[in-house]
mmCIF file of C-alpha atoms and ligand atoms in Angstrom:
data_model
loop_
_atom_site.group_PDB
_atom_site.id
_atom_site.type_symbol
_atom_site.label_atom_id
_atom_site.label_comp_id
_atom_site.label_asym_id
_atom_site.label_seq_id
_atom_site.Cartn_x
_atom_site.Cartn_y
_atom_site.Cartn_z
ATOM 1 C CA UNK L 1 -28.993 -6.523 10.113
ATOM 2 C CA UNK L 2 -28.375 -9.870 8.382
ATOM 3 C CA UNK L 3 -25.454 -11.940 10.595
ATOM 4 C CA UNK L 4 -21.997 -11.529 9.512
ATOM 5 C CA UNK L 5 -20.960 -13.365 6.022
ATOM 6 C CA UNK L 6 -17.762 -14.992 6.673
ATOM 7 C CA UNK L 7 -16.099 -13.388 3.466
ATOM 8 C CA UNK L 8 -16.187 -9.992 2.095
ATOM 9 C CA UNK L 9 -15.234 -9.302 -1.805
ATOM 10 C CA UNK L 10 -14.841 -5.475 -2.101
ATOM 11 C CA UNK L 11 -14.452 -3.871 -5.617
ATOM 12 C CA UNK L 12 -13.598 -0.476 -6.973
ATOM 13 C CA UNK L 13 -15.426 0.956 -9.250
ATOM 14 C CA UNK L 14 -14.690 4.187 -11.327
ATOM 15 C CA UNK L 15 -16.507 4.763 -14.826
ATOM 16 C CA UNK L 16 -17.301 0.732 -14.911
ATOM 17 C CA UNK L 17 -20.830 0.381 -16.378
ATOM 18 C CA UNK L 18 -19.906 -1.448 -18.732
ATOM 19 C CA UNK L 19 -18.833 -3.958 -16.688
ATOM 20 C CA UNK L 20 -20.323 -3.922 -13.644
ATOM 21 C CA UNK L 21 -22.878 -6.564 -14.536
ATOM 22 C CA UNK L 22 -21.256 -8.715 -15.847
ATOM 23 C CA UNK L 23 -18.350 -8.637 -12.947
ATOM 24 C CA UNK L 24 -21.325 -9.106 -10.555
ATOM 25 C CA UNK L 25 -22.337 -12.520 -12.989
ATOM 26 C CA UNK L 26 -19.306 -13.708 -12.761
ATOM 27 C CA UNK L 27 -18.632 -12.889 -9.093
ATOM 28 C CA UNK L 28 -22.004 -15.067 -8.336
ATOM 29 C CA UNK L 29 -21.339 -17.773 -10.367
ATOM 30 C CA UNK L 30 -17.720 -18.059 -8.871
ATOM 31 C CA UNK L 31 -18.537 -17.981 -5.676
ATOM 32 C CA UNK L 32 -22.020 -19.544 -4.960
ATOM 33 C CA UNK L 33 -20.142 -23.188 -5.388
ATOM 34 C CA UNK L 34 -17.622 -21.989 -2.781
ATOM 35 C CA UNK L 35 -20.141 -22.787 0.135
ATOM 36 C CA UNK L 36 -19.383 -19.957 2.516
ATOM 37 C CA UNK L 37 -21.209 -16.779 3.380
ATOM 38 C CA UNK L 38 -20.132 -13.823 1.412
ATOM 39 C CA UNK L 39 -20.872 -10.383 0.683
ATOM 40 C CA UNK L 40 -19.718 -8.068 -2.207
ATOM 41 C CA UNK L 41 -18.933 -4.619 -1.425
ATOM 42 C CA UNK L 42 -19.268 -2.893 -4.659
ATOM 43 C CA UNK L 43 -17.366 0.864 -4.475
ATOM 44 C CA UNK L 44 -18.365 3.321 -6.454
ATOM 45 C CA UNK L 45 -16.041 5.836 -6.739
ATOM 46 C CA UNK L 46 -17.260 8.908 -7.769
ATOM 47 C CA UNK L 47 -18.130 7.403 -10.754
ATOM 48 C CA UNK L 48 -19.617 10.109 -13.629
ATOM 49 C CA UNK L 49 -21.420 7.272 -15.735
ATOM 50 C CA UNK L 50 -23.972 6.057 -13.823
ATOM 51 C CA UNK L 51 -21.863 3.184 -12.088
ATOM 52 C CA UNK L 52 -23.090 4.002 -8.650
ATOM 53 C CA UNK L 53 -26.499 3.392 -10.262
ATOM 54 C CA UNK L 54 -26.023 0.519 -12.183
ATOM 55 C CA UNK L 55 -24.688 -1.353 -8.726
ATOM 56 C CA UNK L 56 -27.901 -0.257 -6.807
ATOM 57 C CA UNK L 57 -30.501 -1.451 -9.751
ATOM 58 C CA UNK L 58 -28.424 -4.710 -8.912
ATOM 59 C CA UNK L 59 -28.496 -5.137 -5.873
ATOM 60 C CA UNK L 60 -32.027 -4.757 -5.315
ATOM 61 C CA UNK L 61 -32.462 -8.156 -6.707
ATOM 62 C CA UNK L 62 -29.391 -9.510 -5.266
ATOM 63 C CA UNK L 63 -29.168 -9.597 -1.032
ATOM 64 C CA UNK L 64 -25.521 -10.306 -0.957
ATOM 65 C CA UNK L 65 -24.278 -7.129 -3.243
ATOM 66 C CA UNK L 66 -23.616 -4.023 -1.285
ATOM 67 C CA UNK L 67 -22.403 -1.106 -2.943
ATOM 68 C CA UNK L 68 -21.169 2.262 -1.254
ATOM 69 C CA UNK L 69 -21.020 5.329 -3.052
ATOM 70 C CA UNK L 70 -18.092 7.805 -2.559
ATOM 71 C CA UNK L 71 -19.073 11.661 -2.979
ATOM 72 C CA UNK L 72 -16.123 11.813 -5.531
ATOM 73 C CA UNK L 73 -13.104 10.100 -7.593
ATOM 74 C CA UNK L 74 -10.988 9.438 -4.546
ATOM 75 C CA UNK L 75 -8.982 6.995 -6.110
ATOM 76 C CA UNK L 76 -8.712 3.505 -5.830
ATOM 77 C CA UNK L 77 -6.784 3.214 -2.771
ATOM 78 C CA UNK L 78 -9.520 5.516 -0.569
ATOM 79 C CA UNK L 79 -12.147 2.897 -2.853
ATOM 80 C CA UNK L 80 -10.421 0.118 -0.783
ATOM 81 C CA UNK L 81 -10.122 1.263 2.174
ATOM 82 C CA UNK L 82 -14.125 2.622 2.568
ATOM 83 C CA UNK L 83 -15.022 -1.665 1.437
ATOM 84 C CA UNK L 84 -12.419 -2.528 4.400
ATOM 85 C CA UNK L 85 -14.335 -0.201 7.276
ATOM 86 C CA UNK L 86 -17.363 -1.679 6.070
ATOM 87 C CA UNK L 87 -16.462 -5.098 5.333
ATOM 88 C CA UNK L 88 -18.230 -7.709 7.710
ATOM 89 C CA UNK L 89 -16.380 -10.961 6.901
ATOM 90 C CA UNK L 90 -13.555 -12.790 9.021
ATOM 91 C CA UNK L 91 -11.977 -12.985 5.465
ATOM 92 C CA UNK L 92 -11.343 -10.236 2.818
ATOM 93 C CA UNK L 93 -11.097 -10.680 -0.666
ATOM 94 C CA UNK L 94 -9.994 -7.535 -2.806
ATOM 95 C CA UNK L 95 -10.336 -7.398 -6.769
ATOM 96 C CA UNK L 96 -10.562 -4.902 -9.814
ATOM 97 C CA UNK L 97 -14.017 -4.190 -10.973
ATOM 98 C CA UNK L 98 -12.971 -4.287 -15.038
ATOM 99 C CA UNK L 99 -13.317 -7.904 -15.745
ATOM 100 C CA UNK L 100 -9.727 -8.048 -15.575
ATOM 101 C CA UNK L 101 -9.193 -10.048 -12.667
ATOM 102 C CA UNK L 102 -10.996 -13.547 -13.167
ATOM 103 C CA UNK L 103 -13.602 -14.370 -9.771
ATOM 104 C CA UNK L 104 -12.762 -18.059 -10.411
ATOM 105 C CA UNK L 105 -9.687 -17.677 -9.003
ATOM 106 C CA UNK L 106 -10.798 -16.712 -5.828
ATOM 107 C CA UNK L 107 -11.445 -19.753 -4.857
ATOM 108 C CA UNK L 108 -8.005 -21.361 -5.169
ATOM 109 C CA UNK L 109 -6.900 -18.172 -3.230
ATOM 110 C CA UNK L 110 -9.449 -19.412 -0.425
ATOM 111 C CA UNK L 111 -7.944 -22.676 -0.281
ATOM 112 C CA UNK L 112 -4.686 -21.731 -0.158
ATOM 113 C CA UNK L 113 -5.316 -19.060 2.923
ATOM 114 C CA UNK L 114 -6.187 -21.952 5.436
ATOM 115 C CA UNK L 115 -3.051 -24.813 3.869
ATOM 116 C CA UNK L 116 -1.096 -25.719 6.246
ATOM 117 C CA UNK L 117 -0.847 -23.614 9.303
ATOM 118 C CA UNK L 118 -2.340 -21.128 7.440
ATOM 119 C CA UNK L 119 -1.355 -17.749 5.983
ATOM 120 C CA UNK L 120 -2.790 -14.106 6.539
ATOM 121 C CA UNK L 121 -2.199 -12.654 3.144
ATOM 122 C CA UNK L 122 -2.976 -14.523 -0.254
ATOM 123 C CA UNK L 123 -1.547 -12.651 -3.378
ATOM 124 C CA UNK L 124 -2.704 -12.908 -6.832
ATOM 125 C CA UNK L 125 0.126 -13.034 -9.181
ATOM 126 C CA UNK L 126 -0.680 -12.016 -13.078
ATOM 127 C CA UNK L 127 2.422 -14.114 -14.528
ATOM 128 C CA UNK L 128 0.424 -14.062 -17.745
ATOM 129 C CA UNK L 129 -0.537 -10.125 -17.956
ATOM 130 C CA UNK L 130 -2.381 -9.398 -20.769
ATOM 131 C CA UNK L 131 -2.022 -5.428 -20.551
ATOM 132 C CA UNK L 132 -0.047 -3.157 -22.801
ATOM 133 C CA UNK L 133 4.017 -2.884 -22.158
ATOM 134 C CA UNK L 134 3.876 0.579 -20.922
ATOM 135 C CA UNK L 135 2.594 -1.088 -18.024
ATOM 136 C CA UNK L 136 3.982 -4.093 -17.643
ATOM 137 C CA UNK L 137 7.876 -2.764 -18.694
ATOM 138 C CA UNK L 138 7.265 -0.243 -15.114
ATOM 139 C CA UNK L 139 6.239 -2.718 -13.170
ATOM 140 C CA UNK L 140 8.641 -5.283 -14.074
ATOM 141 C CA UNK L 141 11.122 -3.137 -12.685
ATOM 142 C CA UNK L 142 8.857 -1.926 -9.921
ATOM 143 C CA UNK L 143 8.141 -5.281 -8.005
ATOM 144 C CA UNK L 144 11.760 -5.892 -8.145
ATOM 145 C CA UNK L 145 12.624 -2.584 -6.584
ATOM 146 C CA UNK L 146 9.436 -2.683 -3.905
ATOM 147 C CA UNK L 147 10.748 -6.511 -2.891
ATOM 148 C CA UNK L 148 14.217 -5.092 -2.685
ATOM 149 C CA UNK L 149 13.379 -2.655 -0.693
ATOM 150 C CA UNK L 150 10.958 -4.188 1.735
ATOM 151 C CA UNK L 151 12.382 -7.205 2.198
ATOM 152 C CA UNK L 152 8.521 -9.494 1.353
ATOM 153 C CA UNK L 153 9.484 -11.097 -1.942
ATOM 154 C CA UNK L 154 6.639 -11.156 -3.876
ATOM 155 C CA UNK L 155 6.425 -11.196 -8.374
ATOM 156 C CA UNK L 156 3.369 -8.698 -8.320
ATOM 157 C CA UNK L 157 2.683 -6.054 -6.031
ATOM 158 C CA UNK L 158 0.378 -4.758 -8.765
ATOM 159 C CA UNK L 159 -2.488 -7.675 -8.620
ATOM 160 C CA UNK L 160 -5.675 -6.510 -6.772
ATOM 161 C CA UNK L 161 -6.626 -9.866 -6.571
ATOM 162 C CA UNK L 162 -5.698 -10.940 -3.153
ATOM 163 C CA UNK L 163 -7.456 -12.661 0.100
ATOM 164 C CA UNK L 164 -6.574 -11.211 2.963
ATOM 165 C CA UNK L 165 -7.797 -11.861 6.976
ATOM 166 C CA UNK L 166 -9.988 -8.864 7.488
ATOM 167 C CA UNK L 167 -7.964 -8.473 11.536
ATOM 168 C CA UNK L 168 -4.742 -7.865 9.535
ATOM 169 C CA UNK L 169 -6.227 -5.012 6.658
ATOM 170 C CA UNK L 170 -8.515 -3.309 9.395
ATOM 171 C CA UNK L 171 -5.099 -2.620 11.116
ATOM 172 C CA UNK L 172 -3.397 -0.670 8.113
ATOM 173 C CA UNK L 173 -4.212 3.073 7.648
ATOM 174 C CA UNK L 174 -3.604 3.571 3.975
ATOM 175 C CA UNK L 175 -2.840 6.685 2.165
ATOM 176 C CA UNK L 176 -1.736 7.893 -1.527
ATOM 177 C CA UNK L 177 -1.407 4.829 -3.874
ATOM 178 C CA UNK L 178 -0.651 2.297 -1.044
ATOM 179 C CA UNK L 179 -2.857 -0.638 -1.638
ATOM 180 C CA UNK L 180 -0.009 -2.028 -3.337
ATOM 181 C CA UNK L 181 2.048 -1.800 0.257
ATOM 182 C CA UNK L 182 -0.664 -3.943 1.889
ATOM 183 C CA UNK L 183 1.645 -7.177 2.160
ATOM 184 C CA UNK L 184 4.559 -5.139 3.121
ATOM 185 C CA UNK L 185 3.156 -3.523 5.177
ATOM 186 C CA UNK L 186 1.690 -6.315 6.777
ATOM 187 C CA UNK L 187 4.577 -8.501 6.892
ATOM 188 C CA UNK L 188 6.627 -5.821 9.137
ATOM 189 C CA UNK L 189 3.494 -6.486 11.306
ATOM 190 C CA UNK L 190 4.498 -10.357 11.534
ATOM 191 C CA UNK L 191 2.033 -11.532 8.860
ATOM 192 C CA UNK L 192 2.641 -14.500 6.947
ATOM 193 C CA UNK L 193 2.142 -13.594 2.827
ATOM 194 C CA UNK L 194 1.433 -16.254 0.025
ATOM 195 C CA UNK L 195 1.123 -16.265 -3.500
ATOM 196 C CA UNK L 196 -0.736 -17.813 -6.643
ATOM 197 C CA UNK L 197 -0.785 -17.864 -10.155
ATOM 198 C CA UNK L 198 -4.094 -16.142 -11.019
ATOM 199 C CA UNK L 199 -5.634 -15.505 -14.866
ATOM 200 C CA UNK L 200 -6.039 -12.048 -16.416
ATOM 201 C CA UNK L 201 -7.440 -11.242 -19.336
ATOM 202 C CA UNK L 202 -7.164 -7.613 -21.417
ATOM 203 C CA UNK L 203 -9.640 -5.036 -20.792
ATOM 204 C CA UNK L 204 -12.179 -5.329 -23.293
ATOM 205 C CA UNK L 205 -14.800 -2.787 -21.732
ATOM 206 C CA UNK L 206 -13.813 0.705 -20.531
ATOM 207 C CA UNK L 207 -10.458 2.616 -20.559
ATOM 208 C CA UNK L 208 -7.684 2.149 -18.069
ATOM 209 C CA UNK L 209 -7.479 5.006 -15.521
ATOM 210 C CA UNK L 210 -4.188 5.085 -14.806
ATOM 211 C CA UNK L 211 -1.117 5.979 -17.229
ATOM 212 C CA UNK L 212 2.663 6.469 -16.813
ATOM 213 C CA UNK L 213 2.603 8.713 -14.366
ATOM 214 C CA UNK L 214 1.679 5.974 -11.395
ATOM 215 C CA UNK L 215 5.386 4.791 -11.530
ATOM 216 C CA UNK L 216 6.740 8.074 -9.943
ATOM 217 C CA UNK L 217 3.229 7.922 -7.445
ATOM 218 C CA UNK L 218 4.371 4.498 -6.342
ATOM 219 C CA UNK L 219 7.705 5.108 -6.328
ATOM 220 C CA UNK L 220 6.845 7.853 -3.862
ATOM 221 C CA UNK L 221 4.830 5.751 -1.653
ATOM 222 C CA UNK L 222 7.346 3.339 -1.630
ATOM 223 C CA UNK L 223 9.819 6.083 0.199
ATOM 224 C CA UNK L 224 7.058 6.694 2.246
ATOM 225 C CA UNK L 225 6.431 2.732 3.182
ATOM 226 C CA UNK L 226 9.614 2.189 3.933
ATOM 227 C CA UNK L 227 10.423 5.181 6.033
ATOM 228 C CA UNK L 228 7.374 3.869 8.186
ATOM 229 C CA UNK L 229 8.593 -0.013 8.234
ATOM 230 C CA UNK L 230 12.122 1.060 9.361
ATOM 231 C CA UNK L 231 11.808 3.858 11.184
ATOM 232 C CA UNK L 232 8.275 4.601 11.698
ATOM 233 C CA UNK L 233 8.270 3.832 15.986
ATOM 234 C CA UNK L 234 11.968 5.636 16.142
ATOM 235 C CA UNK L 235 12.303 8.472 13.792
ATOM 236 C CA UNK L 236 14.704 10.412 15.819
ATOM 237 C CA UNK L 237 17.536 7.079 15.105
ATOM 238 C CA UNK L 238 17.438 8.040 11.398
ATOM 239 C CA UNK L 239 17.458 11.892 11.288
ATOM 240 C CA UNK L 240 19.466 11.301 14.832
ATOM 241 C CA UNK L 241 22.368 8.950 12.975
ATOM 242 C CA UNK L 242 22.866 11.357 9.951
ATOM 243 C CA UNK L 243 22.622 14.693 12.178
ATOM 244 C CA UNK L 244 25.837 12.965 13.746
ATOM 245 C CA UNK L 245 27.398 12.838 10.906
ATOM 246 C CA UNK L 246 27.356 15.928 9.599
ATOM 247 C CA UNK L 247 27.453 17.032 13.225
ATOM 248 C CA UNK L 248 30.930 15.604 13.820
ATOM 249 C CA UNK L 249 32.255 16.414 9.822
ATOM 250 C CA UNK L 250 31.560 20.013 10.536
ATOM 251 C CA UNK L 251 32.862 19.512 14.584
ATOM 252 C CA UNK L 252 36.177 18.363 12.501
ATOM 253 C CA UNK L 253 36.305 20.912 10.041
ATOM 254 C CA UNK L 254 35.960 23.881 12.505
ATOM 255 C CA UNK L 255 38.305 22.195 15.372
ATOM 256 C CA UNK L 256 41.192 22.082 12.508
ATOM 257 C CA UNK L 257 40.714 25.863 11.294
ATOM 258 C CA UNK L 258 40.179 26.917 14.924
ATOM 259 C CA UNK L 259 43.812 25.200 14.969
ATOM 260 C CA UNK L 260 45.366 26.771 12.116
ATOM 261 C CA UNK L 261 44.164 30.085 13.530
ATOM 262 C CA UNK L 262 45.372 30.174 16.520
ATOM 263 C CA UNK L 263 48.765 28.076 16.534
ATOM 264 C CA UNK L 264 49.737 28.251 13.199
ATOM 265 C CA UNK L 265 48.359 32.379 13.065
ATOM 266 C CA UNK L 266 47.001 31.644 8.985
ATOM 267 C CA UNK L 267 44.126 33.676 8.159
ATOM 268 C CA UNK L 268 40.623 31.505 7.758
ATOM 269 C CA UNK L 269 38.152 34.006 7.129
ATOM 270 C CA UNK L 270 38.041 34.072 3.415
ATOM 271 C CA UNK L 271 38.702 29.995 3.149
ATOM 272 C CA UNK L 272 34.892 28.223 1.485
ATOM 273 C CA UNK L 273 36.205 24.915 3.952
ATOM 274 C CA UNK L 274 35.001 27.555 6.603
ATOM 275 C CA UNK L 275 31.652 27.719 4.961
ATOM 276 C CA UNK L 276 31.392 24.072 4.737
ATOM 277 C CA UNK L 277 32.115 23.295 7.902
ATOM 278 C CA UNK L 278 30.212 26.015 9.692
ATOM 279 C CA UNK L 279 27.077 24.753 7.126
ATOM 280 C CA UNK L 280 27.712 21.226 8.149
ATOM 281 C CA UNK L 281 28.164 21.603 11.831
ATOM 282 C CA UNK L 282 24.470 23.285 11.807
ATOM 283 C CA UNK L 283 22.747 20.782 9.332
ATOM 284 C CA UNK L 284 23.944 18.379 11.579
ATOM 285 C CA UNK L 285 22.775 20.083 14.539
ATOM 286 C CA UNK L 286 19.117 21.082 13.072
ATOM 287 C CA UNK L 287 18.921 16.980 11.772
ATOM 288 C CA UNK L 288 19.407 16.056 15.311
ATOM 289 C CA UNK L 289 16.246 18.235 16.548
ATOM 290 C CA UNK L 290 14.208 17.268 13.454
ATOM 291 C CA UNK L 291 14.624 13.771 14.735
ATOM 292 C CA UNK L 292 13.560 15.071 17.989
ATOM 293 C CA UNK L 293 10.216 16.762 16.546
ATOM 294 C CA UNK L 294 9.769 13.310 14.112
ATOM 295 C CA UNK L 295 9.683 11.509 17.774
ATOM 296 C CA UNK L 296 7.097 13.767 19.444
ATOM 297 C CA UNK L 297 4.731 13.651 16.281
ATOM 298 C CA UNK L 298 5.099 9.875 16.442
ATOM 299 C CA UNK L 299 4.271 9.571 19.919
ATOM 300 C CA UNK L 300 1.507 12.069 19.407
ATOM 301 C CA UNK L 301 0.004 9.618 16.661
ATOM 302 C CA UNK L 302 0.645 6.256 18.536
ATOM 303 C CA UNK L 303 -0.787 7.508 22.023
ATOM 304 C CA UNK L 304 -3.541 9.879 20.787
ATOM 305 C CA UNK L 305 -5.505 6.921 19.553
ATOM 306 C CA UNK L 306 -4.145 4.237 21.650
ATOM 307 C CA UNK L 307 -2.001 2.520 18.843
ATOM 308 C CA UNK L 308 0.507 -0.075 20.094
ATOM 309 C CA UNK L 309 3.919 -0.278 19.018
ATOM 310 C CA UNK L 310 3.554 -4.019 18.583
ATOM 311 C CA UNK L 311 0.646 -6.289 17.069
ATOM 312 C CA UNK L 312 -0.658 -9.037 19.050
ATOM 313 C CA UNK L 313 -1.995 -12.222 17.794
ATOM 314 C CA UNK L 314 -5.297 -12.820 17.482
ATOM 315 C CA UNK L 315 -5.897 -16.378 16.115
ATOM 316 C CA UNK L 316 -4.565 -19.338 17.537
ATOM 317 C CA UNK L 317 -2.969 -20.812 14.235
HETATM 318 N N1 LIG V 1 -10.436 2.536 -9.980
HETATM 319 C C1 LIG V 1 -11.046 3.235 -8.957
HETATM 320 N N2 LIG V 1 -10.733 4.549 -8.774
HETATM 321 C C2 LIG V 1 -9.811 5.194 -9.554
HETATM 322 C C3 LIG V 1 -9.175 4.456 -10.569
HETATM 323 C C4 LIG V 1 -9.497 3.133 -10.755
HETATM 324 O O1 LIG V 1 -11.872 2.693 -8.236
HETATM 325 O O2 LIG V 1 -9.576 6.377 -9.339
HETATM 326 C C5 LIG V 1 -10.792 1.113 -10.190
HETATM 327 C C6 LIG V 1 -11.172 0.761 -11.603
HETATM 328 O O3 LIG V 1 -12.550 0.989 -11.831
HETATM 329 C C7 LIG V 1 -10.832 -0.711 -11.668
HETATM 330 C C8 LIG V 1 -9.611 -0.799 -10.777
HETATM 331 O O4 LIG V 1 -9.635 0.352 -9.937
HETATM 332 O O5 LIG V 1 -11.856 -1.519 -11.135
HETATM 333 C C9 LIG V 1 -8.321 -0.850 -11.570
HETATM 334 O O6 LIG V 1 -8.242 0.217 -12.467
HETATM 335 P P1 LIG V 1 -7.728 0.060 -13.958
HETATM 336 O O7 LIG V 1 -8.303 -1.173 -14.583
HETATM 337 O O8 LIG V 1 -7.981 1.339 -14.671
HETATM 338 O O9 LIG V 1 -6.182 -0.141 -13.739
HETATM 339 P P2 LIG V 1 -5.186 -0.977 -14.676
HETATM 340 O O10 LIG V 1 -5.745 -2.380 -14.742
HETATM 341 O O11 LIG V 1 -5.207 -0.303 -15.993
HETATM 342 O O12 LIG V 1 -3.888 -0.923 -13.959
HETATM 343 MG MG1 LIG V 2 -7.564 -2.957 -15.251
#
């Protein structure tokens, strides 16, 4: 095998053959001038016309295109994560295969990953997005509500165009629609996230595969994310802290009729507070083991494959 390249692009690919020569044109003539080692993973995911193809006819004639076939449409997110495990390159870049994204910004994301002390993550941000506003009205209010929420204020979670060092996306699992989460997540590793102004231009080859129904996905995964970035290593203080609660509002509830019975001799059986209270000492209780359980499965996922609660560094920037 060929040494390492010192960057990795990898590209998703579903229904694309259209485009896929043209992306791999533009790909070469934006990064040939860079001067550094690269290889392009192209991902074919489960494409059904002829993508998968397409990229292999190319790359016989071209040593630095790669392309990796999934078996089926796994969606984009599974499309990244198969060009991360096979990605080679100290540096990762990741981009849309649909011509949308512009390769000669990739370069100024380059540049920007080593100013200064240096950054980890470089994101692309589409402050000119030339996509319908079904999309863009969604994700307006999206990125506010994911950089709310996880605290790494970025204008465009959305933007596959991003550089990334390949130590810090080798150490995300990602699952559902998460490649979005990839600077969030990272940052509640310690990562240190940039961003630039990038070009995009409207599809002018092939349909979009996505439609309104990604807002509730991400919306979803963004529960899901931040569950993990808060209380991903201690479960049990989440369900533990709202178990007490209803713990101690049912404690109260039962203490005062247990009262009323038996110094004040009223009758409590028929009364819906003793309902409430009975139903909200027990929630309480049964939170407080499901925090329990949430801890063993944790501990069963960080120590069954060695997984550190902390990140180390691994550079010396
Ligand atoms: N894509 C993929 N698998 C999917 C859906 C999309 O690999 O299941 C790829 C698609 O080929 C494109 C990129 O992901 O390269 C972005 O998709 P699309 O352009 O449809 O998204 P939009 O720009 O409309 O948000
Ligand atoms: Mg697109």
């Amino acid at each position: 095998m060929s040494a390492a390249p010192e960057i990795s692009v990898v590209i998703p690919l579903y229904n694309e053959v259209e485009n896929v020569e043209d992306l791999c044109r533009e790909l070469k003539a934006a990064l040939d001038p860079i001067g550094r080692t690269y290889e392009v993973l192209l991902v074919d995911d489960g494409s059904k016309d002829g993508t998968g193809k397409r990229a292999l006819e190319l790359a016989k004639s071209e040593p630095t295109l790669k392309v990796l076939r999934l078996r089926r449409n796994f969606g984009q997110t599974a499309a990244f994560s198969a060009g991360f495990d096979h990605a080679r390159g100290k540096v990762v870049v990741t981009s849309d295969g649909d011509l949308q994204n512009d390769p000669k910004d990739i370069g100024p994301l380059l540049a920007k990953l080593d100013e200064g002390d240096g950054y980890d993550i470089v994101c692309g941000w589409r402050k000119n997005r030339h996509d319908p506003l079904s999309k863009k009205i969604p994700s307006f209010f999206a990125n506010r509500l994911i950089s709310w929420a996880t605290g790494v204020e970025i204008h465009d979670y959305g933007c596959s165009l991003k550089v990334l060092r390949a130590d810090v996306v080798k150490g995300i699992r990602l699952y559902g629609e998460m490649h979005r989460f990839i600077p969030a997540v990272a940052s509640s590793m310690g990562v240190r996230v940039a961003e630039v102004v990038v070009n995009h231009r409207p599809r002018t080859r092939g349909v979009s595969k996505y439609g309104i129904g990604r807002t509730t996905r991400v919306l979803l995964d963004l529960f899901t994310v931040k569950f993990f970035m808060t209380y991903g290593t201690r479960p049990a203080h989440l369900f533990g802290l709202f178990g007490l609660l209803f713990g101690a509002v049912g404690f109260g509830i039962l203490s005062y009729l247990a009262f009323i019975r038996l110094f004040a001799d009223q009758s409590i059986g028929s009364r819906p507070l003793l309902f409430f209270g009975g139903l909200s000492f027990l929630t309480g209780i049964l939170l407080v083991n499901f925090g329990l359980m949430a801890e063993l499965l944790m501990r069963t996922y960080h120590e069954s494959q060695n997984k550190p609660i902390y990140v180390l560094k691994t550079d010396d920037r």
